[in-house]
């Protein structure tokens, strides 16, 4: 399990009956904003408040490749499915594509909206999505880098995006307290779910594609059923806003990270 903090550290945890700290990475100088693991390459991408983006080995945390980015330009980053590239969202609304092995900039897309605060890459490696501070959600073809869909309906920040395991749908968590599910083939809204009493800060699909989880600034974590579109359970253990939720690879466990440092 990976966790990142505003104290500028990244921690690797061993998951047994309880979490055990395996390693602490303190290479960053500023707070960690996003983490994106890639199982194929056994590495993870990280982005920080100063715009730095790095690729770090899970087997050897001292093996780090820094993307050659301008200071304070980038905000969030995600690995592609192949592990060959990292996609980052920029503060000016643009998107950058980086070579993960060298840190070189390969492609840059002009701004398609305002400040990009969330990025997700589809598991099939065919497309990626961006969410902006103004509520804009755009879908791009990863090969051609052409925008294929612009999804409207949000007027507030879309802080978290997640593709379904089959890459057919996209989850979006928004500051308007809703989580919306989109059909990517047709670029249409399937449903918009409410239940949180404040911003939806994080979303994640389970590997089984039967459920998904949301974390919110209302301090709650909710588990939802995809089929019935109903909330199955609400977890209220946190005492502060929940910035991250993530399922284990087998879908049997759900991790959450909060400002309460748990």
PDB file of C-alpha atoms in Angstrom, residues 12-240:
ATOM      1  CA  UNK A  12       5.155   1.987   1.557  1.00  0.00           C
ATOM      2  CA  UNK A  13       3.156  -0.325   3.800  1.00  0.00           C
ATOM      3  CA  UNK A  14       2.982  -4.097   4.136  1.00  0.00           C
ATOM      4  CA  UNK A  15      -0.594  -5.333   4.392  1.00  0.00           C
ATOM      5  CA  UNK A  16      -1.196  -8.259   6.711  1.00  0.00           C
ATOM      6  CA  UNK A  17      -3.562  -8.432   9.652  1.00  0.00           C
ATOM      7  CA  UNK A  18      -2.465  -4.837  10.233  1.00  0.00           C
ATOM      8  CA  UNK A  19      -0.492  -2.227   8.303  1.00  0.00           C
ATOM      9  CA  UNK A  20       3.267  -2.325   8.862  1.00  0.00           C
ATOM     10  CA  UNK A  21       5.510   0.475   7.605  1.00  0.00           C
ATOM     11  CA  UNK A  22       8.025  -0.992   5.137  1.00  0.00           C
ATOM     12  CA  UNK A  23       9.766   2.117   3.805  1.00  0.00           C
ATOM     13  CA  UNK A  24       9.624   5.913   3.906  1.00  0.00           C
ATOM     14  CA  UNK A  25      10.652   7.986   0.883  1.00  0.00           C
ATOM     15  CA  UNK A  26      11.544  11.568   1.691  1.00  0.00           C
ATOM     16  CA  UNK A  27      12.948  12.639  -1.681  1.00  0.00           C
ATOM     17  CA  UNK A  28      10.288  15.302  -2.275  1.00  0.00           C
ATOM     18  CA  UNK A  29      10.664  18.825  -0.912  1.00  0.00           C
ATOM     19  CA  UNK A  30       6.953  19.667  -0.905  1.00  0.00           C
ATOM     20  CA  UNK A  31       3.660  17.951  -0.104  1.00  0.00           C
ATOM     21  CA  UNK A  32       2.549  14.931  -2.162  1.00  0.00           C
ATOM     22  CA  UNK A  33      -0.617  15.475  -4.205  1.00  0.00           C
ATOM     23  CA  UNK A  34      -1.076  12.254  -6.176  1.00  0.00           C
ATOM     24  CA  UNK A  35       0.210   8.691  -6.430  1.00  0.00           C
ATOM     25  CA  UNK A  36      -0.296   6.306  -9.342  1.00  0.00           C
ATOM     26  CA  UNK A  37       1.117   2.740  -9.246  1.00  0.00           C
ATOM     27  CA  UNK A  38       1.866   0.582 -12.282  1.00  0.00           C
ATOM     28  CA  UNK A  39       1.916  -3.151 -11.607  1.00  0.00           C
ATOM     29  CA  UNK A  40       3.589  -4.062 -14.907  1.00  0.00           C
ATOM     30  CA  UNK A  41       6.665  -1.924 -14.314  1.00  0.00           C
ATOM     31  CA  UNK A  42       6.518  -2.213 -10.514  1.00  0.00           C
ATOM     32  CA  UNK A  43       6.848   1.553 -10.221  1.00  0.00           C
ATOM     33  CA  UNK A  44       4.676   4.450  -9.143  1.00  0.00           C
ATOM     34  CA  UNK A  45       4.283   8.056 -10.220  1.00  0.00           C
ATOM     35  CA  UNK A  46       4.036  10.907  -7.737  1.00  0.00           C
ATOM     36  CA  UNK A  47       3.299  14.620  -8.039  1.00  0.00           C
ATOM     37  CA  UNK A  48       3.901  17.355  -5.492  1.00  0.00           C
ATOM     38  CA  UNK A  49       2.895  20.914  -4.659  1.00  0.00           C
ATOM     39  CA  UNK A  50       5.945  22.366  -6.416  1.00  0.00           C
ATOM     40  CA  UNK A  51       4.993  20.640  -9.703  1.00  0.00           C
ATOM     41  CA  UNK A  52       7.600  17.883  -9.482  1.00  0.00           C
ATOM     42  CA  UNK A  53       6.704  14.500 -11.005  1.00  0.00           C
ATOM     43  CA  UNK A  54       8.720  11.359 -10.283  1.00  0.00           C
ATOM     44  CA  UNK A  55       8.700   7.667 -11.180  1.00  0.00           C
ATOM     45  CA  UNK A  56       9.916   5.457  -8.338  1.00  0.00           C
ATOM     46  CA  UNK A  57      10.632   1.726  -8.207  1.00  0.00           C
ATOM     47  CA  UNK A  58       8.599  -0.283  -5.718  1.00  0.00           C
ATOM     48  CA  UNK A  59      11.420  -2.835  -5.396  1.00  0.00           C
ATOM     49  CA  UNK A  60      14.144  -0.200  -4.960  1.00  0.00           C
ATOM     50  CA  UNK A  61      12.727   3.121  -3.700  1.00  0.00           C
ATOM     51  CA  UNK A  62      16.112   4.758  -4.325  1.00  0.00           C
ATOM     52  CA  UNK A  63      15.602   4.239  -8.095  1.00  0.00           C
ATOM     53  CA  UNK A  64      13.853   7.491  -9.028  1.00  0.00           C
ATOM     54  CA  UNK A  65      13.359   9.176 -12.405  1.00  0.00           C
ATOM     55  CA  UNK A  66      12.328  12.844 -12.270  1.00  0.00           C
ATOM     56  CA  UNK A  67      10.268  14.281 -15.099  1.00  0.00           C
ATOM     57  CA  UNK A  68      11.916  17.337 -16.651  1.00  0.00           C
ATOM     58  CA  UNK A  69       9.012  19.661 -15.851  1.00  0.00           C
ATOM     59  CA  UNK A  70       8.835  23.389 -15.264  1.00  0.00           C
ATOM     60  CA  UNK A  71       8.485  24.392 -11.595  1.00  0.00           C
ATOM     61  CA  UNK A  72       4.917  24.681 -10.265  1.00  0.00           C
ATOM     62  CA  UNK A  73       3.460  23.670 -13.650  1.00  0.00           C
ATOM     63  CA  UNK A  74       1.995  20.218 -12.985  1.00  0.00           C
ATOM     64  CA  UNK A  75      -0.540  19.173 -10.376  1.00  0.00           C
ATOM     65  CA  UNK A  76      -1.568  15.534 -10.814  1.00  0.00           C
ATOM     66  CA  UNK A  77      -0.089  12.512 -12.590  1.00  0.00           C
ATOM     67  CA  UNK A  78      -1.091   8.992 -13.673  1.00  0.00           C
ATOM     68  CA  UNK A  79       0.773   6.075 -15.216  1.00  0.00           C
ATOM     69  CA  UNK A  80      -0.415   4.603 -18.510  1.00  0.00           C
ATOM     70  CA  UNK A  81      -1.379   0.916 -18.483  1.00  0.00           C
ATOM     71  CA  UNK A  82       1.832  -0.091 -20.287  1.00  0.00           C
ATOM     72  CA  UNK A  83       3.967   1.824 -17.810  1.00  0.00           C
ATOM     73  CA  UNK A  84       5.864   3.528 -20.633  1.00  0.00           C
ATOM     74  CA  UNK A  85       4.383   6.983 -20.075  1.00  0.00           C
ATOM     75  CA  UNK A  86       3.058   9.279 -17.366  1.00  0.00           C
ATOM     76  CA  UNK A  87       0.193  11.691 -18.046  1.00  0.00           C
ATOM     77  CA  UNK A  88       0.139  14.895 -16.008  1.00  0.00           C
ATOM     78  CA  UNK A  89      -2.464  17.629 -15.659  1.00  0.00           C
ATOM     79  CA  UNK A  90      -1.230  21.211 -15.619  1.00  0.00           C
ATOM     80  CA  UNK A  91      -2.383  24.288 -13.750  1.00  0.00           C
ATOM     81  CA  UNK A  92      -3.028  26.130 -17.024  1.00  0.00           C
ATOM     82  CA  UNK A  93      -5.510  23.451 -18.157  1.00  0.00           C
ATOM     83  CA  UNK A  94      -3.080  21.622 -20.430  1.00  0.00           C
ATOM     84  CA  UNK A  95      -1.817  18.041 -20.368  1.00  0.00           C
ATOM     85  CA  UNK A  96       1.721  16.657 -20.667  1.00  0.00           C
ATOM     86  CA  UNK A  97       2.827  13.148 -21.721  1.00  0.00           C
ATOM     87  CA  UNK A  98       6.195  12.042 -20.301  1.00  0.00           C
ATOM     88  CA  UNK A  99       8.584   9.176 -21.049  1.00  0.00           C
ATOM     89  CA  UNK A 100       8.601   7.319 -17.755  1.00  0.00           C
ATOM     90  CA  UNK A 101      12.057   5.815 -18.275  1.00  0.00           C
ATOM     91  CA  UNK A 102      13.906   9.026 -19.142  1.00  0.00           C
ATOM     92  CA  UNK A 103      11.718  11.808 -17.743  1.00  0.00           C
ATOM     93  CA  UNK A 104      11.601  13.514 -21.150  1.00  0.00           C
ATOM     94  CA  UNK A 105       8.520  15.384 -22.336  1.00  0.00           C
ATOM     95  CA  UNK A 106       7.058  13.528 -25.319  1.00  0.00           C
ATOM     96  CA  UNK A 107       3.860  15.483 -26.033  1.00  0.00           C
ATOM     97  CA  UNK A 108       1.998  18.509 -24.742  1.00  0.00           C
ATOM     98  CA  UNK A 109      -1.684  19.335 -25.242  1.00  0.00           C
ATOM     99  CA  UNK A 110      -2.918  22.909 -25.225  1.00  0.00           C
ATOM    100  CA  UNK A 111      -5.315  23.947 -22.463  1.00  0.00           C
ATOM    101  CA  UNK A 112      -8.788  22.437 -22.856  1.00  0.00           C
ATOM    102  CA  UNK A 113     -10.223  24.217 -19.830  1.00  0.00           C
ATOM    103  CA  UNK A 114      -9.029  25.489 -16.483  1.00  0.00           C
ATOM    104  CA  UNK A 115      -6.667  24.055 -13.855  1.00  0.00           C
ATOM    105  CA  UNK A 116      -6.527  20.227 -14.271  1.00  0.00           C
ATOM    106  CA  UNK A 117      -6.925  18.684 -10.807  1.00  0.00           C
ATOM    107  CA  UNK A 118      -7.485  15.027 -11.755  1.00  0.00           C
ATOM    108  CA  UNK A 119      -6.212  12.582 -14.373  1.00  0.00           C
ATOM    109  CA  UNK A 120      -7.045   8.920 -15.010  1.00  0.00           C
ATOM    110  CA  UNK A 121      -5.855   6.466 -17.676  1.00  0.00           C
ATOM    111  CA  UNK A 122      -8.071   3.607 -18.892  1.00  0.00           C
ATOM    112  CA  UNK A 123      -6.938   0.050 -18.021  1.00  0.00           C
ATOM    113  CA  UNK A 124      -6.980  -0.910 -21.718  1.00  0.00           C
ATOM    114  CA  UNK A 125      -4.505   1.887 -22.422  1.00  0.00           C
ATOM    115  CA  UNK A 126      -6.604   3.477 -25.142  1.00  0.00           C
ATOM    116  CA  UNK A 127      -7.644   6.765 -23.552  1.00  0.00           C
ATOM    117  CA  UNK A 128      -7.252   9.093 -20.601  1.00  0.00           C
ATOM    118  CA  UNK A 129      -9.533  11.548 -18.839  1.00  0.00           C
ATOM    119  CA  UNK A 130      -8.952  14.913 -17.182  1.00  0.00           C
ATOM    120  CA  UNK A 131     -11.054  16.755 -14.621  1.00  0.00           C
ATOM    121  CA  UNK A 132     -10.764  20.506 -14.127  1.00  0.00           C
ATOM    122  CA  UNK A 133     -11.373  23.070 -11.414  1.00  0.00           C
ATOM    123  CA  UNK A 134     -14.237  24.560 -13.451  1.00  0.00           C
ATOM    124  CA  UNK A 135     -16.032  21.185 -13.718  1.00  0.00           C
ATOM    125  CA  UNK A 136     -14.875  20.263 -17.203  1.00  0.00           C
ATOM    126  CA  UNK A 137     -14.236  16.579 -17.975  1.00  0.00           C
ATOM    127  CA  UNK A 138     -12.434  15.682 -21.211  1.00  0.00           C
ATOM    128  CA  UNK A 139     -11.643  12.271 -22.717  1.00  0.00           C
ATOM    129  CA  UNK A 140      -8.603  11.928 -25.017  1.00  0.00           C
ATOM    130  CA  UNK A 141      -7.385   9.165 -27.306  1.00  0.00           C
ATOM    131  CA  UNK A 142      -3.979   8.169 -25.926  1.00  0.00           C
ATOM    132  CA  UNK A 143      -2.541   7.273 -29.337  1.00  0.00           C
ATOM    133  CA  UNK A 144      -3.705  10.274 -31.371  1.00  0.00           C
ATOM    134  CA  UNK A 145      -3.988  12.651 -28.391  1.00  0.00           C
ATOM    135  CA  UNK A 146      -7.227  13.928 -29.910  1.00  0.00           C
ATOM    136  CA  UNK A 147     -10.107  14.888 -27.651  1.00  0.00           C
ATOM    137  CA  UNK A 148     -12.941  12.401 -28.250  1.00  0.00           C
ATOM    138  CA  UNK A 149     -15.499  13.529 -25.656  1.00  0.00           C
ATOM    139  CA  UNK A 150     -16.246  16.577 -23.568  1.00  0.00           C
ATOM    140  CA  UNK A 151     -18.574  15.727 -20.712  1.00  0.00           C
ATOM    141  CA  UNK A 152     -20.653  18.569 -19.358  1.00  0.00           C
ATOM    142  CA  UNK A 153     -22.884  18.925 -16.340  1.00  0.00           C
ATOM    143  CA  UNK A 154     -20.497  19.907 -13.574  1.00  0.00           C
ATOM    144  CA  UNK A 155     -20.034  23.488 -12.470  1.00  0.00           C
ATOM    145  CA  UNK A 156     -17.561  22.773  -9.669  1.00  0.00           C
ATOM    146  CA  UNK A 157     -14.179  21.051  -9.420  1.00  0.00           C
ATOM    147  CA  UNK A 158     -13.924  17.390 -10.486  1.00  0.00           C
ATOM    148  CA  UNK A 159     -11.246  16.196  -8.088  1.00  0.00           C
ATOM    149  CA  UNK A 160     -11.201  12.470  -8.811  1.00  0.00           C
ATOM    150  CA  UNK A 161     -11.676  10.216 -11.859  1.00  0.00           C
ATOM    151  CA  UNK A 162     -11.578   6.436 -12.239  1.00  0.00           C
ATOM    152  CA  UNK A 163     -12.232   4.108 -15.187  1.00  0.00           C
ATOM    153  CA  UNK A 164     -14.062   0.824 -14.743  1.00  0.00           C
ATOM    154  CA  UNK A 165     -11.920  -2.340 -15.079  1.00  0.00           C
ATOM    155  CA  UNK A 166     -13.309  -2.931 -18.595  1.00  0.00           C
ATOM    156  CA  UNK A 167     -12.645   0.717 -19.571  1.00  0.00           C
ATOM    157  CA  UNK A 168     -16.293   1.114 -20.622  1.00  0.00           C
ATOM    158  CA  UNK A 169     -17.343   3.663 -18.002  1.00  0.00           C
ATOM    159  CA  UNK A 170     -15.835   6.550 -16.056  1.00  0.00           C
ATOM    160  CA  UNK A 171     -16.535   7.649 -12.486  1.00  0.00           C
ATOM    161  CA  UNK A 172     -16.204  11.331 -11.598  1.00  0.00           C
ATOM    162  CA  UNK A 173     -16.285  12.797  -8.080  1.00  0.00           C
ATOM    163  CA  UNK A 174     -17.190  16.466  -7.832  1.00  0.00           C
ATOM    164  CA  UNK A 175     -17.336  19.324  -5.345  1.00  0.00           C
ATOM    165  CA  UNK A 176     -21.095  19.479  -5.982  1.00  0.00           C
ATOM    166  CA  UNK A 177     -21.367  16.400  -3.681  1.00  0.00           C
ATOM    167  CA  UNK A 178     -22.283  14.050  -6.563  1.00  0.00           C
ATOM    168  CA  UNK A 179     -20.562  11.054  -8.132  1.00  0.00           C
ATOM    169  CA  UNK A 180     -21.391  10.615 -11.802  1.00  0.00           C
ATOM    170  CA  UNK A 181     -21.033   7.492 -13.963  1.00  0.00           C
ATOM    171  CA  UNK A 182     -20.451   8.000 -17.712  1.00  0.00           C
ATOM    172  CA  UNK A 183     -20.803   5.703 -20.710  1.00  0.00           C
ATOM    173  CA  UNK A 184     -17.589   6.326 -22.662  1.00  0.00           C
ATOM    174  CA  UNK A 185     -18.769   4.786 -25.946  1.00  0.00           C
ATOM    175  CA  UNK A 186     -21.578   7.288 -26.284  1.00  0.00           C
ATOM    176  CA  UNK A 187     -20.239  10.066 -24.036  1.00  0.00           C
ATOM    177  CA  UNK A 188     -23.491   9.995 -22.074  1.00  0.00           C
ATOM    178  CA  UNK A 189     -24.345  10.131 -18.378  1.00  0.00           C
ATOM    179  CA  UNK A 190     -25.578   6.816 -16.943  1.00  0.00           C
ATOM    180  CA  UNK A 191     -26.413   8.104 -13.488  1.00  0.00           C
ATOM    181  CA  UNK A 192     -25.488  10.751 -10.941  1.00  0.00           C
ATOM    182  CA  UNK A 193     -25.477   9.661  -7.309  1.00  0.00           C
ATOM    183  CA  UNK A 194     -25.822  11.778  -4.201  1.00  0.00           C
ATOM    184  CA  UNK A 195     -25.298  10.828  -0.577  1.00  0.00           C
ATOM    185  CA  UNK A 196     -22.333  12.810   0.651  1.00  0.00           C
ATOM    186  CA  UNK A 197     -22.957  16.116   2.424  1.00  0.00           C
ATOM    187  CA  UNK A 198     -19.801  17.786   1.098  1.00  0.00           C
ATOM    188  CA  UNK A 199     -17.210  17.570  -1.713  1.00  0.00           C
ATOM    189  CA  UNK A 200     -16.485  14.147  -3.222  1.00  0.00           C
ATOM    190  CA  UNK A 201     -12.685  14.046  -3.128  1.00  0.00           C
ATOM    191  CA  UNK A 202     -11.888  10.485  -4.229  1.00  0.00           C
ATOM    192  CA  UNK A 203     -13.427   7.605  -6.192  1.00  0.00           C
ATOM    193  CA  UNK A 204     -12.263   4.078  -7.002  1.00  0.00           C
ATOM    194  CA  UNK A 205     -13.746   1.091  -8.830  1.00  0.00           C
ATOM    195  CA  UNK A 206     -13.389  -2.373  -7.325  1.00  0.00           C
ATOM    196  CA  UNK A 207     -11.548  -4.916  -9.529  1.00  0.00           C
ATOM    197  CA  UNK A 208     -14.767  -6.955  -9.706  1.00  0.00           C
ATOM    198  CA  UNK A 209     -16.578  -3.979 -11.317  1.00  0.00           C
ATOM    199  CA  UNK A 210     -19.551  -4.665  -9.045  1.00  0.00           C
ATOM    200  CA  UNK A 211     -18.901  -1.900  -6.525  1.00  0.00           C
ATOM    201  CA  UNK A 212     -17.115   1.418  -6.188  1.00  0.00           C
ATOM    202  CA  UNK A 213     -16.050   3.593  -3.267  1.00  0.00           C
ATOM    203  CA  UNK A 214     -16.136   7.333  -2.616  1.00  0.00           C
ATOM    204  CA  UNK A 215     -14.380   9.510  -0.053  1.00  0.00           C
ATOM    205  CA  UNK A 216     -15.558  12.970   0.910  1.00  0.00           C
ATOM    206  CA  UNK A 217     -14.773  16.072   2.917  1.00  0.00           C
ATOM    207  CA  UNK A 218     -17.811  15.100   5.015  1.00  0.00           C
ATOM    208  CA  UNK A 219     -15.373  12.588   6.657  1.00  0.00           C
ATOM    209  CA  UNK A 220     -17.282   9.608   5.242  1.00  0.00           C
ATOM    210  CA  UNK A 221     -16.349   6.712   2.961  1.00  0.00           C
ATOM    211  CA  UNK A 222     -19.199   5.131   1.048  1.00  0.00           C
ATOM    212  CA  UNK A 223     -19.411   1.781  -0.746  1.00  0.00           C
ATOM    213  CA  UNK A 224     -21.832   1.667  -3.703  1.00  0.00           C
ATOM    214  CA  UNK A 225     -23.412  -1.093  -5.777  1.00  0.00           C
ATOM    215  CA  UNK A 226     -22.959  -0.535  -9.525  1.00  0.00           C
ATOM    216  CA  UNK A 227     -26.040  -2.548 -10.505  1.00  0.00           C
ATOM    217  CA  UNK A 228     -28.594  -1.094  -8.103  1.00  0.00           C
ATOM    218  CA  UNK A 229     -26.791   2.276  -7.825  1.00  0.00           C
ATOM    219  CA  UNK A 230     -27.423   2.242  -4.099  1.00  0.00           C
ATOM    220  CA  UNK A 231     -25.123   2.895  -1.160  1.00  0.00           C
ATOM    221  CA  UNK A 232     -24.258  -0.430   0.484  1.00  0.00           C
ATOM    222  CA  UNK A 233     -22.399   0.939   3.492  1.00  0.00           C
ATOM    223  CA  UNK A 234     -21.115   4.173   4.997  1.00  0.00           C
ATOM    224  CA  UNK A 235     -17.867   4.136   6.982  1.00  0.00           C
ATOM    225  CA  UNK A 236     -17.608   6.886   9.588  1.00  0.00           C
ATOM    226  CA  UNK A 237     -14.289   6.098  11.250  1.00  0.00           C
ATOM    227  CA  UNK A 238     -12.465   9.199  10.008  1.00  0.00           C
ATOM    228  CA  UNK A 239     -12.506  12.494  11.898  1.00  0.00           C
ATOM    229  CA  UNK A 240     -11.474  14.696   8.945  1.00  0.00           C
TER     230      UNK A 240
END
